[in-house]
Coordinates of C-alpha atoms in Angstrom, one line a residue:
M1 CA 35.9 -2.8 -20.2
A2 CA 37.0 -3.5 -16.7
I3 CA 34.4 -3.8 -14.0
E4 CA 34.5 -0.8 -11.6
I5 CA 32.5 0.5 -8.6
L6 CA 30.3 3.4 -9.7
P7 CA 31.1 6.8 -8.2
A8 CA 28.7 8.0 -5.5
R9 CA 27.4 10.8 -7.7
L10 CA 26.5 8.4 -10.5
A11 CA 25.0 5.8 -8.2
N12 CA 22.8 8.5 -6.6
Q13 CA 21.5 9.6 -9.9
I14 CA 20.6 6.1 -10.9
A15 CA 18.6 5.7 -7.6
A16 CA 17.0 9.0 -8.5
G17 CA 15.9 7.6 -11.8
E18 CA 13.8 5.0 -9.8
V19 CA 12.1 7.6 -7.6
V20 CA 12.2 11.0 -9.3
E21 CA 10.4 10.4 -12.6
R22 CA 8.9 14.0 -12.8
P23 CA 8.1 16.8 -10.4
A24 CA 5.0 15.0 -9.2
S25 CA 7.2 12.2 -7.9
V26 CA 9.1 14.7 -5.7
V27 CA 5.8 16.2 -4.4
K28 CA 4.6 12.7 -3.5
E29 CA 7.7 11.8 -1.5
L30 CA 7.8 15.1 0.3
V31 CA 4.0 15.2 1.2
E32 CA 4.1 11.6 2.4
N33 CA 7.0 12.5 4.6
S34 CA 4.9 15.3 6.1
I35 CA 2.0 13.0 6.7
D36 CA 4.3 10.4 8.4
A37 CA 5.6 13.3 10.6
G38 CA 2.0 13.9 11.9
A39 CA 1.3 17.1 10.1
T40 CA -2.2 18.5 10.2
R41 CA -1.5 21.2 7.6
I42 CA 0.6 21.0 4.5
D43 CA 1.3 23.9 2.1
I44 CA 2.7 23.2 -1.3
D45 CA 4.2 25.9 -3.5
I46 CA 5.0 25.1 -7.1
E47 CA 6.7 27.3 -9.8
K48 CA 6.8 26.5 -13.5
G49 CA 5.2 23.1 -13.1
G50 CA 7.7 22.1 -10.4
S51 CA 10.8 22.4 -12.6
K52 CA 11.8 25.7 -11.0
L53 CA 10.6 25.3 -7.4
I54 CA 8.8 22.7 -5.2
R55 CA 8.3 23.9 -1.6
V56 CA 6.5 21.7 0.9
R57 CA 5.9 23.1 4.4
D58 CA 4.2 21.3 7.2
N59 CA 3.6 21.6 11.0
G60 CA 4.7 18.0 11.8
S61 CA 7.2 16.8 14.3
G62 CA 10.2 18.1 12.4
I63 CA 13.8 16.8 12.2
S64 CA 16.4 17.5 14.9
K65 CA 19.7 19.2 14.1
A66 CA 21.6 16.0 14.8
D67 CA 19.5 14.1 12.2
L68 CA 19.4 16.8 9.4
Q69 CA 22.6 15.7 7.7
L70 CA 21.8 12.0 8.2
A71 CA 18.4 12.6 6.6
L72 CA 20.1 13.2 3.2
S73 CA 22.0 10.0 3.3
R74 CA 21.1 6.9 1.3
H75 CA 18.8 4.5 3.0
A76 CA 18.4 6.6 6.1
T77 CA 15.0 6.4 7.7
S78 CA 13.4 6.7 11.1
K79 CA 10.4 4.5 10.1
I80 CA 11.8 1.0 10.3
H81 CA 14.7 -0.4 12.3
C82 CA 14.6 -4.1 11.8
L83 CA 13.2 -6.8 9.5
D84 CA 10.2 -7.2 11.7
D85 CA 9.2 -3.6 11.0
L86 CA 9.4 -4.2 7.3
E87 CA 6.8 -7.0 7.6
A88 CA 4.2 -4.6 9.2
I89 CA 4.6 -1.2 7.6
M90 CA 2.0 1.4 8.5
S91 CA 4.0 4.5 7.4
L92 CA 3.8 5.8 3.8
G93 CA 7.6 6.1 3.4
F94 CA 10.2 3.5 4.5
R95 CA 12.9 3.1 1.9
G96 CA 15.0 6.1 3.2
E97 CA 16.4 7.1 -0.2
A98 CA 13.9 9.7 -1.4
L99 CA 15.6 12.8 -0.1
A100 CA 19.1 11.6 -1.2
S101 CA 17.7 10.8 -4.7
V102 CA 16.0 14.2 -5.0
S103 CA 19.0 16.1 -3.7
S104 CA 21.3 14.4 -6.3
V105 CA 19.3 16.0 -9.2
S106 CA 18.4 19.4 -7.6
R107 CA 19.4 22.0 -5.1
L108 CA 17.6 20.9 -2.0
T109 CA 17.2 22.7 1.3
I110 CA 15.6 21.3 4.5
T111 CA 14.7 23.7 7.3
S112 CA 13.2 22.2 10.4
R113 CA 12.5 22.6 14.1
P114 CA 11.1 20.0 16.4
A115 CA 9.0 21.2 19.3
E116 CA 11.7 20.3 21.9
Q117 CA 14.4 22.3 20.0
P118 CA 14.5 26.0 20.8
E119 CA 15.9 27.0 17.3
A120 CA 15.6 25.8 13.8
W121 CA 18.4 24.5 11.5
S122 CA 18.7 24.3 7.8
A123 CA 20.6 21.7 5.7
F124 CA 21.5 22.4 2.0
A125 CA 22.7 19.8 -0.5
E126 CA 23.4 20.2 -4.2
G127 CA 23.6 17.6 -6.9
R128 CA 27.2 18.3 -7.9
D129 CA 29.0 16.9 -4.9
M130 CA 26.2 15.9 -2.5
A131 CA 28.0 17.7 0.4
V132 CA 25.6 18.8 3.1
N133 CA 25.9 22.2 4.8
V134 CA 24.0 22.9 8.1
K135 CA 23.4 26.3 9.4
P136 CA 20.9 28.1 11.9
A137 CA 17.6 29.4 10.5
A138 CA 14.3 30.8 11.5
H139 CA 11.3 28.4 11.3
P140 CA 8.2 27.5 13.3
V141 CA 7.7 23.9 14.6
G142 CA 7.6 21.7 11.6
C143 CA 9.6 21.3 8.4
T144 CA 10.0 23.0 5.0
V145 CA 11.7 21.2 2.1
E146 CA 12.6 23.3 -1.0
V147 CA 13.6 21.7 -4.2
V148 CA 15.0 24.2 -6.7
D149 CA 16.0 23.6 -10.4
L150 CA 15.0 20.0 -10.7
F151 CA 17.3 18.1 -13.1
F152 CA 19.6 21.1 -13.5
N153 CA 22.6 18.7 -13.7
T154 CA 20.9 16.1 -15.9
P155 CA 19.8 18.1 -19.0
A156 CA 19.0 14.9 -20.9
R157 CA 16.3 14.1 -18.4
R158 CA 15.1 17.7 -18.1
K159 CA 14.3 17.9 -21.8
F160 CA 11.8 15.0 -21.4
L161 CA 9.7 17.0 -19.0
R162 CA 6.4 18.1 -20.5
T163 CA 5.0 21.7 -20.5
D164 CA 4.5 23.4 -17.1
K165 CA 0.8 23.0 -17.4
T166 CA 1.0 19.2 -18.0
E167 CA 3.5 18.7 -15.2
F168 CA 1.4 20.8 -12.8
S169 CA -1.7 18.8 -13.7
H170 CA 0.1 15.6 -12.6
I171 CA 0.8 17.3 -9.2
D172 CA -2.8 18.5 -8.9
E173 CA -4.1 15.0 -9.6
L174 CA -1.6 13.5 -7.0
L175 CA -2.8 15.9 -4.3
R176 CA -6.4 15.1 -5.1
R177 CA -5.7 11.5 -4.3
I178 CA -3.8 12.4 -1.1
A179 CA -6.6 14.7 0.0
L180 CA -9.0 11.7 -0.3
S181 CA -6.7 9.5 1.8
R182 CA -6.5 11.9 4.8
F183 CA -9.6 14.0 5.5
D184 CA -8.0 15.2 8.8
I185 CA -5.2 17.2 7.0
T186 CA -5.5 20.6 5.5
I187 CA -3.7 20.8 2.1
N188 CA -3.1 24.0 0.2
L189 CA -1.6 24.2 -3.3
R190 CA -0.3 27.3 -5.0
H191 CA 1.2 27.6 -8.5
N192 CA 3.3 30.5 -9.5
G193 CA 2.1 32.4 -6.4
T194 CA -1.6 31.8 -7.2
P195 CA -3.7 29.6 -4.8
I196 CA -5.2 26.7 -6.8
R197 CA -6.5 24.2 -4.3
Q198 CA -7.5 24.4 -0.7
Y199 CA -8.7 21.2 1.0
R200 CA -9.8 22.1 4.5
R201 CA -9.5 19.4 7.1
V202 CA -12.7 17.6 8.2
P203 CA -13.1 17.6 12.0
D204 CA -13.7 14.4 13.9
N205 CA -17.4 15.0 13.9
G206 CA -17.5 16.8 10.6
D207 CA -19.1 15.9 7.3
P208 CA -16.7 13.9 5.0
L209 CA -18.9 14.8 2.0
R210 CA -17.4 18.3 2.0
R211 CA -14.0 16.9 1.2
L212 CA -15.5 14.3 -1.2
K213 CA -17.4 17.0 -3.0
A214 CA -14.3 19.3 -3.2
V215 CA -12.3 16.5 -4.8
C216 CA -14.7 14.4 -6.8
G217 CA -17.5 17.0 -7.6
Q218 CA -21.2 17.3 -6.9
K219 CA -22.2 14.7 -9.5
F220 CA -20.2 12.0 -7.7
V221 CA -21.8 12.9 -4.4
D222 CA -25.3 12.9 -6.0
H223 CA -24.9 9.3 -7.2
A224 CA -22.8 7.9 -4.4
L225 CA -23.6 4.9 -2.3
R226 CA -22.0 4.5 1.1
I227 CA -20.3 1.1 1.6
D228 CA -19.2 -0.2 5.0
L229 CA -18.2 -3.9 5.3
T230 CA -16.2 -5.6 8.0
H231 CA -15.0 -9.2 8.4
H232 CA -12.5 -10.2 11.0
D233 CA -9.3 -8.2 10.3
M234 CA -10.5 -6.6 7.1
A235 CA -12.7 -3.6 6.5
L236 CA -13.9 -1.9 3.3
R237 CA -15.5 1.5 3.5
G238 CA -16.1 4.4 1.2
W239 CA -18.4 5.4 -1.7
I240 CA -19.3 3.8 -5.0
C241 CA -21.4 5.4 -7.7
T242 CA -24.5 3.9 -9.1
P243 CA -24.7 3.2 -12.8
D244 CA -26.3 6.7 -13.2
G245 CA -22.9 8.2 -12.1
A246 CA -20.8 6.1 -14.5
R247 CA -18.1 7.9 -16.4
Q248 CA -16.7 7.7 -19.9
Q249 CA -13.2 7.3 -18.6
N250 CA -11.6 5.9 -15.5
D251 CA -10.5 9.2 -14.0
M252 CA -12.6 8.8 -10.8
Q253 CA -11.3 5.6 -9.4
H254 CA -9.5 6.0 -6.1
C255 CA -8.5 3.1 -3.9
F256 CA -6.5 3.1 -0.7
V257 CA -5.0 0.3 1.3
N258 CA -4.2 1.3 4.9
Q259 CA -4.4 4.9 3.7
R260 CA -1.8 4.3 1.0
M261 CA -2.7 5.1 -2.6
M262 CA -3.1 2.0 -4.7
K263 CA -3.4 1.0 -8.4
D264 CA -3.5 -2.8 -7.7
K265 CA -4.6 -5.2 -10.4
L266 CA -6.3 -7.6 -7.9
I267 CA -8.3 -4.8 -6.4
N268 CA -9.3 -3.3 -9.7
H269 CA -10.4 -6.7 -11.0
A270 CA -12.6 -7.3 -8.0
I271 CA -14.2 -3.9 -8.4
R272 CA -14.7 -4.3 -12.1
Q273 CA -16.3 -7.7 -11.6
G274 CA -18.6 -6.3 -9.0
Y275 CA -19.8 -3.7 -11.6
E276 CA -19.9 -6.2 -14.4
Q277 CA -23.7 -6.6 -14.5
S278 CA -24.4 -2.9 -13.9
L279 CA -22.3 -1.0 -16.5
A280 CA -22.1 -1.0 -20.3
H281 CA -18.9 -1.9 -22.0
D282 CA -18.0 1.7 -22.7
Q283 CA -18.7 2.9 -19.1
Y284 CA -16.3 3.2 -16.2
A285 CA -17.1 2.9 -12.5
A286 CA -16.5 5.8 -10.2
F287 CA -15.5 5.0 -6.6
V288 CA -13.5 6.1 -3.5
L289 CA -12.7 3.0 -1.4
Y290 CA -10.6 2.4 1.7
I291 CA -9.4 -1.1 2.5
D292 CA -8.0 -1.7 6.0
V293 CA -6.2 -4.9 6.6
D294 CA -3.8 -6.2 9.3
P295 CA -0.4 -4.9 8.2
H296 CA 1.1 -8.3 8.7
Q297 CA -1.3 -9.6 5.9
V298 CA -0.1 -7.2 3.2
D299 CA 3.3 -6.6 1.7
V300 CA 3.8 -3.0 0.4
N301 CA 7.5 -3.6 -0.4
V302 CA 6.9 -5.1 -3.9
H303 CA 6.9 -2.0 -6.2
P304 CA 9.5 0.8 -6.6
A305 CA 6.9 3.5 -6.5
K306 CA 4.8 1.6 -3.8
H307 CA 1.7 1.6 -6.1
E308 CA 1.0 -2.1 -5.7
V309 CA 0.8 -4.5 -2.8
R310 CA 0.7 -8.2 -2.3
F311 CA -1.9 -9.7 0.0
H312 CA -1.1 -12.9 1.9
Q313 CA -4.8 -14.0 1.5
A314 CA -5.4 -12.6 -2.0
R315 CA -8.4 -14.8 -2.8
L316 CA -10.2 -13.7 0.4
V317 CA -9.5 -10.0 -0.2
H318 CA -10.6 -10.2 -3.8
D319 CA -13.9 -11.9 -3.0
F320 CA -14.4 -9.6 0.0
I321 CA -14.3 -6.6 -2.2
Y322 CA -16.5 -8.2 -4.9
Q323 CA -19.1 -9.0 -2.2
A324 CA -19.4 -5.4 -1.1
I325 CA -19.5 -3.9 -4.6
Y326 CA -21.8 -6.4 -6.2
D327 CA -24.3 -6.8 -3.4
G328 CA -24.4 -3.1 -2.6
L329 CA -25.3 -2.2 -6.3
Q330 CA -27.8 -5.0 -6.6
Q331 CA -29.7 -4.5 -3.4
S332 CA -29.6 -0.7 -3.5
Q333 CA -31.4 -0.6 -6.8
S334 CA -34.6 -1.7 -5.1
T335 CA -34.4 1.0 -2.4
I336 CA -33.3 4.1 -4.3
D337 CA -36.7 4.9 -5.8
N338 CA -38.5 4.3 -2.5
T339 CA -36.1 6.2 -0.2
V340 CA -35.5 9.4 -2.1
N341 CA -38.2 12.1 -2.0
P342 CA -38.2 13.4 -5.6
E343 CA -39.4 16.8 -4.4
T344 CA -36.9 17.6 -1.7
G345 CA -34.1 15.1 -2.4
E346 CA -34.2 13.8 1.2
V347 CA -33.3 10.3 2.0
R348 CA -35.9 8.7 4.3
E349 CA -34.1 5.6 5.5
T350 CA -30.8 3.7 5.5
V351 CA -30.8 0.1 4.5
S352 CA -28.5 -2.1 6.6
Y353 CA -27.6 -5.7 6.1
Q354 CA -26.3 -7.8 9.0
P355 CA -25.5 -11.4 8.0
R356 CA -24.6 -13.7 10.9
A357 CA -21.3 -15.6 10.8
S358 CA -21.4 -19.0 12.4
A359 CA -18.9 -19.9 15.1
V360 CA -19.2 -23.7 14.7
A361 CA -16.7 -25.9 12.9
T362 CA -18.7 -26.4 9.7
A363 CA -18.2 -24.2 6.7
T364 CA -19.6 -20.7 7.3
P365 CA -21.8 -18.9 4.7
Y366 CA -18.8 -16.7 4.0
Q367 CA -16.6 -19.7 3.4
Q368 CA -19.2 -21.3 1.2
A369 CA -19.4 -18.1 -0.9
M370 CA -15.6 -18.1 -1.1
D371 CA -15.5 -21.7 -2.3
A372 CA -18.2 -21.2 -4.9
F373 CA -16.8 -18.0 -6.4
P374 CA -14.3 -18.3 -9.3
D375 CA -10.7 -17.3 -8.9
Y376 CA -9.4 -14.1 -10.4
P377 CA -7.3 -14.6 -13.5
G378 CA -3.8 -15.8 -12.9
K379 CA -4.5 -17.2 -9.4
Q380 CA -3.1 -20.7 -8.9
Q381 CA -5.6 -23.2 -7.6
P382 CA -4.6 -24.5 -4.1
P383 CA -4.5 -28.3 -3.7
V384 CA -7.6 -29.9 -2.2
C385 CA -6.9 -31.8 1.0
S386 CA -8.1 -35.4 0.9
H387 CA -9.3 -35.3 4.5
S388 CA -11.3 -32.0 4.2
G389 CA -14.4 -33.7 2.8
R390 CA -14.9 -30.7 0.4
E391 CA -15.4 -31.1 -3.3
P392 CA -12.9 -29.5 -5.7
R393 CA -13.7 -25.9 -6.7
P394 CA -15.2 -25.2 -10.1
A395 CA -13.0 -24.3 -13.1
H396 CA -11.8 -20.7 -13.5
S397 CA -14.2 -18.3 -15.0
S398 CA -14.3 -14.5 -15.4
V399 CA -18.1 -14.5 -14.8
P400 CA -19.7 -15.4 -11.4
S401 CA -21.5 -18.7 -11.6
K402 CA -25.1 -19.1 -10.5
Q403 CA -23.9 -21.0 -7.5
A404 CA -21.6 -18.2 -6.5
T405 CA -24.3 -15.5 -6.9
Q406 CA -26.7 -17.6 -4.8
A407 CA -24.0 -18.1 -2.1
Y408 CA -23.4 -14.3 -1.9
Q409 CA -27.1 -13.5 -1.8
A410 CA -27.6 -16.0 1.0
L411 CA -24.6 -14.6 2.8
M412 CA -26.1 -11.1 2.7
T413 CA -29.7 -12.0 3.6
P414 CA -30.6 -10.6 7.1
Q415 CA -31.0 -13.4 9.6
Q416 CA -32.7 -13.5 13.0
S417 CA -30.1 -13.3 15.6
E418 CA -30.5 -15.4 18.7
P419 CA -30.1 -13.9 22.2
N420 CA -27.4 -15.1 24.6
T421 CA -25.3 -16.8 21.9
I422 CA -21.6 -16.5 21.1
S423 CA -22.0 -16.8 17.4
D424 CA -22.6 -13.1 16.6
P425 CA -19.4 -11.2 17.5
A426 CA -17.8 -12.1 14.2
S427 CA -20.7 -10.8 12.2
S428 CA -20.2 -8.6 9.1
K429 CA -22.0 -5.4 8.3
V430 CA -22.8 -3.7 5.1
E431 CA -24.5 -0.2 5.0
T432 CA -25.7 1.3 1.8
S433 CA -27.2 4.8 1.6
I434 CA -27.5 7.6 -0.8
C435 CA -25.2 10.5 0.0
S436 CA -27.0 13.3 -1.8
A437 CA -28.8 14.6 1.3
P438 CA -28.9 14.1 5.1
T439 CA -31.0 11.2 6.3
K440 CA -34.2 11.7 8.2
T441 CA -32.6 10.2 11.3
A442 CA -29.7 12.5 11.1
N443 CA -31.9 15.6 10.7
A444 CA -34.0 14.6 13.7
Q445 CA -31.0 14.4 15.9
T446 CA -28.3 16.8 14.9
G447 CA -29.7 18.8 11.9
L448 CA -32.2 21.6 11.6
G449 CA -35.1 19.4 10.7
K450 CA -37.2 18.6 7.6
V451 CA -38.4 21.3 5.2
L452 CA -42.1 21.0 4.8
S453 CA -43.2 24.0 2.7
V454 CA -42.6 27.7 1.8
V455 CA -45.2 30.0 3.4
E456 CA -46.0 33.5 2.0
Q457 CA -43.2 33.1 -0.5
H458 CA -40.3 33.5 1.8
Y459 CA -41.0 31.8 5.2
I460 CA -39.8 28.3 5.7
L461 CA -42.0 25.8 7.5
M462 CA -40.0 23.0 9.1
A463 CA -40.6 20.0 11.3
W464 CA -38.1 19.1 14.0
Q465 CA -38.7 16.6 16.8
E466 CA -42.3 17.0 17.9
G467 CA -42.8 20.6 16.8
V468 CA -43.4 22.8 13.8
W469 CA -41.1 25.7 13.3
L470 CA -41.0 28.8 11.1
A471 CA -38.0 30.8 9.8
D472 CA -37.3 33.7 7.6
Y473 CA -35.6 32.4 4.4
Y474 CA -33.4 35.5 4.0
A475 CA -32.2 35.2 7.6
L476 CA -31.3 31.6 6.8
E477 CA -29.6 32.6 3.6
N478 CA -27.5 35.1 5.4
W479 CA -26.6 32.4 7.9
R480 CA -25.6 30.1 5.0
H481 CA -23.3 32.7 3.5
R482 CA -21.7 33.4 6.9
G483 CA -21.0 29.6 7.0
A484 CA -19.5 29.6 3.5
L485 CA -17.2 32.5 4.4
Q486 CA -16.3 31.2 7.8
P487 CA -13.0 29.6 6.8
A488 CA -11.7 33.1 6.1
L489 CA -11.5 33.7 9.8
S490 CA -9.0 30.8 10.3
E491 CA -7.3 29.4 7.2
G492 CA -8.4 31.9 4.6
L493 CA -10.6 31.5 1.5
V494 CA -9.3 30.0 -1.8
T495 CA -9.0 32.8 -4.4
Q496 CA -10.0 32.2 -8.0
P497 CA -8.4 34.3 -10.7
L498 CA -10.6 36.1 -13.2
L499 CA -10.2 35.1 -16.8
I500 CA -10.1 38.8 -17.7
P501 CA -9.1 41.1 -14.9
Q502 CA -11.5 44.0 -14.4
R503 CA -10.3 47.6 -14.4
L504 CA -12.0 50.2 -12.2
S505 CA -11.3 53.8 -11.5
A506 CA -10.5 54.8 -7.9
S507 CA -9.5 57.8 -5.9
S508 CA -6.1 58.2 -4.3
S509 CA -7.7 57.6 -0.8
E510 CA -9.4 54.4 -2.1
C511 CA -6.2 53.1 -3.5
E512 CA -4.5 53.8 -0.1
F513 CA -7.3 51.8 1.6
V514 CA -6.7 48.9 -0.7
S515 CA -3.0 48.9 -0.1
H516 CA -3.4 49.2 3.6
Y517 CA -5.9 46.3 3.8
Q518 CA -4.3 44.0 1.3
A519 CA -3.8 41.3 4.0
L520 CA -7.4 41.5 5.1
L521 CA -8.7 41.3 1.5
G522 CA -6.4 38.4 0.7
Q523 CA -7.8 36.6 3.8
F524 CA -11.1 36.6 2.0
G525 CA -9.7 35.6 -1.4
I526 CA -10.0 39.1 -2.9
H527 CA -6.9 40.3 -4.8
L528 CA -6.9 44.0 -6.0
R529 CA -3.9 45.4 -7.7
V530 CA -3.3 49.2 -7.5
K531 CA -2.1 50.8 -10.8
G532 CA -1.9 54.5 -10.5
Q533 CA -5.5 55.8 -10.1
Q534 CA -7.0 52.5 -11.1
L535 CA -7.7 49.1 -9.5
M536 CA -7.3 45.8 -11.2
V537 CA -9.6 43.1 -9.9
M538 CA -7.4 40.0 -10.3
S539 CA -9.2 37.3 -8.3
V540 CA -12.1 36.8 -5.9
C541 CA -13.3 33.9 -3.7
Q542 CA -15.8 31.4 -5.0
P543 CA -18.9 33.0 -3.4
L544 CA -18.2 36.2 -5.3
R545 CA -17.6 34.7 -8.7
Q546 CA -21.2 35.3 -9.9
H547 CA -21.5 38.6 -8.2
N548 CA -21.7 42.0 -10.1
L549 CA -18.1 43.2 -9.4
Q550 CA -18.7 46.6 -11.0
A551 CA -21.2 47.3 -8.2
F552 CA -19.5 45.3 -5.5
I553 CA -16.0 46.8 -5.6
P554 CA -17.1 50.4 -5.0
A555 CA -19.3 49.2 -2.1
L556 CA -16.3 47.3 -0.7
L557 CA -14.1 50.4 -1.0
H558 CA -16.7 52.4 0.9
F559 CA -16.9 49.7 3.6
L560 CA -13.1 49.8 4.0
S561 CA -13.3 53.6 4.6
T562 CA -15.6 53.0 7.5
L563 CA -13.3 50.6 9.4
D564 CA -11.8 52.0 12.6
P565 CA -8.0 52.0 12.2
E566 CA -7.6 51.6 16.0
Q567 CA -9.3 48.2 15.9
S568 CA -7.4 44.9 15.6
H569 CA -7.1 42.8 12.5
E570 CA -9.4 40.2 14.1
D571 CA -12.1 42.9 14.5
H572 CA -11.7 44.0 10.9
S573 CA -12.0 40.3 9.8
A574 CA -15.2 39.8 11.7
S575 CA -16.7 43.1 10.3
L576 CA -15.8 42.2 6.7
W577 CA -17.2 38.7 7.3
S578 CA -20.6 40.0 8.3
W579 CA -20.6 42.6 5.6
L580 CA -19.8 40.2 2.8
A581 CA -22.5 37.8 4.0
K582 CA -25.1 40.7 3.8
Q583 CA -23.9 41.6 0.3
L584 CA -24.4 38.0 -0.9
T585 CA -27.9 37.7 0.6
V586 CA -30.1 39.0 -2.2
A587 CA -33.9 39.1 -2.1
S588 CA -35.5 36.9 -4.8
D589 CA -39.2 36.3 -4.2
P590 CA -40.7 33.9 -4.5
V591 CA -38.6 31.3 -2.8
S592 CA -39.0 27.7 -4.2
L593 CA -39.0 24.6 -2.0
A594 CA -35.8 23.4 -3.7
Q595 CA -34.1 26.6 -2.7
A596 CA -35.2 26.2 0.9
V597 CA -34.0 22.6 1.0
Q598 CA -30.6 23.5 -0.5
T599 CA -30.1 26.4 1.9
V600 CA -30.9 24.2 5.0
S601 CA -28.7 21.4 3.7
D602 CA -25.8 23.9 3.2
I603 CA -26.2 25.3 6.7
E604 CA -26.0 21.8 8.2
Q605 CA -22.7 21.2 6.3
Y606 CA -21.1 24.6 7.2
W607 CA -21.9 24.7 10.9
Q608 CA -21.3 22.2 13.8
S609 CA -24.0 20.9 16.0
E610 CA -23.5 23.5 18.8
A611 CA -23.7 26.4 16.3
L612 CA -26.8 24.8 14.7
E613 CA -28.5 24.7 18.1
Q614 CA -27.7 28.4 18.7
G615 CA -28.9 29.3 15.3
R616 CA -32.2 27.4 15.9
Q617 CA -32.8 29.5 19.0
R618 CA -32.1 32.7 17.1
Y619 CA -33.7 32.2 13.7
F620 CA -36.6 29.7 14.3
K621 CA -39.9 30.3 16.0
R622 CA -41.9 27.4 17.2
L623 CA -45.6 27.5 16.2
D624 CA -48.1 27.1 19.0
L625 CA -50.7 24.7 17.6
T626 CA -52.5 24.2 20.9
S627 CA -55.6 26.3 19.9
V628 CA -55.8 24.7 16.5
I629 CA -55.6 21.2 17.9
E630 CA -58.3 22.0 20.5
A631 CA -60.6 23.4 17.8
L632 CA -60.2 20.3 15.7
Q633 CA -60.9 18.1 18.7
H634 CA -64.2 20.1 19.4
D635 CA -65.2 19.7 15.8

């Protein structure tokens, strides 16, 4: 057959084969575009596992009318402009072909409005002829991309899609990873109209463990060690699990390079080697790690799906990661038993290691460790310079040698720093701490204090600063529930469908109240469906999952009947917020010390420092021990 130039339609579909593997591939490209656009909130709607609809809406910078049509062209991007940009990429996307590839196998609509543009415009492209139609639309500042009927014009590829449940699970897992990469972005996921995930953004001074717990679960947080290591232009931070938190499969391994999701062989080998002496052969490590390097020292343009990178100083990066993992696990084992209070779960101290890096011309401890440590498999040995005066490195081995281990231990041993020297600015720092509870230092400064005991079955005795304080447990419990329900006043609570919807009888007036306040109830994650003279409880928010709904729903209907229709929606929201918190606060004497510790810990996570201080003044009474101290002194 004669050689011919491929038609544009066929060429675009071949490009789509590289990018659009399944619906999760589309979601990845669109969400990464939203992140690159500076979005702080991203809403993803999925129907039928993504084969019917994928809608991604954000509040980012948007696309101007002049660029809408160009955005659907091959290799069109605003993220790089020259070869130098390609050598230092910090954005998630840069190839400029994702939208064109997606539109070639779907019906794609982009609706966008930049802040400086008074109106929004919409661009539509369909796989048949790739023609782009632009027309005016209504849209807030930001961008919405709708992908309808994925692979509608390529039935051979559509039949290889799995079930809706399987395809959606891939999307869910993808968004879990993205949620771990950017704690500062709110991500909401809905499937077939039902909210499935809500990852609320963590403020600048907020607790990152809230997002970590939402994605990885409580068990991960309970066994997590905080890692924070820096050296020159490299930084490694995040959490690794102790051997007690090991898993039977590698489903809790998340690594990010410059906030980009990675499945890199070099990184995985370094982490696996760091765990080698801590885990059994049938156990897998669990970790969430963030590697930050100079963008000029890493090449992200080596994999079609951008899952792998190439480091210019691969040996240094490998051993840098190994150092943090291995030393953190080894040295934390001697501090865990001594630092965790077995009765309250409180961490009493944080262990810090600050090795000093020398500034002289001789080999530094870090370099000595690098030289002594074996290469990772497949790494070519660099030639030894005859004038360097250094011995050739040992032969390759998959197990650290005794010399390597000693070098790393010497490197991480705290040293006495000398005043008025210039050798310390390049020092590294490793911090290891248990993440299961706030530290003593944190409690003393920004928290509510340390729980000492439970008095008279429901009064909490606490120590804070130099005083002793007393609080009513039920008042604190109500405060905790108000904190758990607080997101309903801004972003709304995530609703959780009931496995079997509950059917309740209701009067016509009660049904009218439910219909009238559907938006208010939905804000709190409560979905009631009216069917004649009956109500179907379809879903509720997480705090109500264990509640007695047979008694709760009639009480809720009575509360709705007491609302003043003249009041605003915000007033109704505040009233329902307070009422729900009271419903969730149930008396349960006697109160255990563990309950008290958990309640105080939850309050510190739900509320910011200013609200905590206001709550202290409202709920806590300081005990005057002057007379007692004087009596003891006279004795």
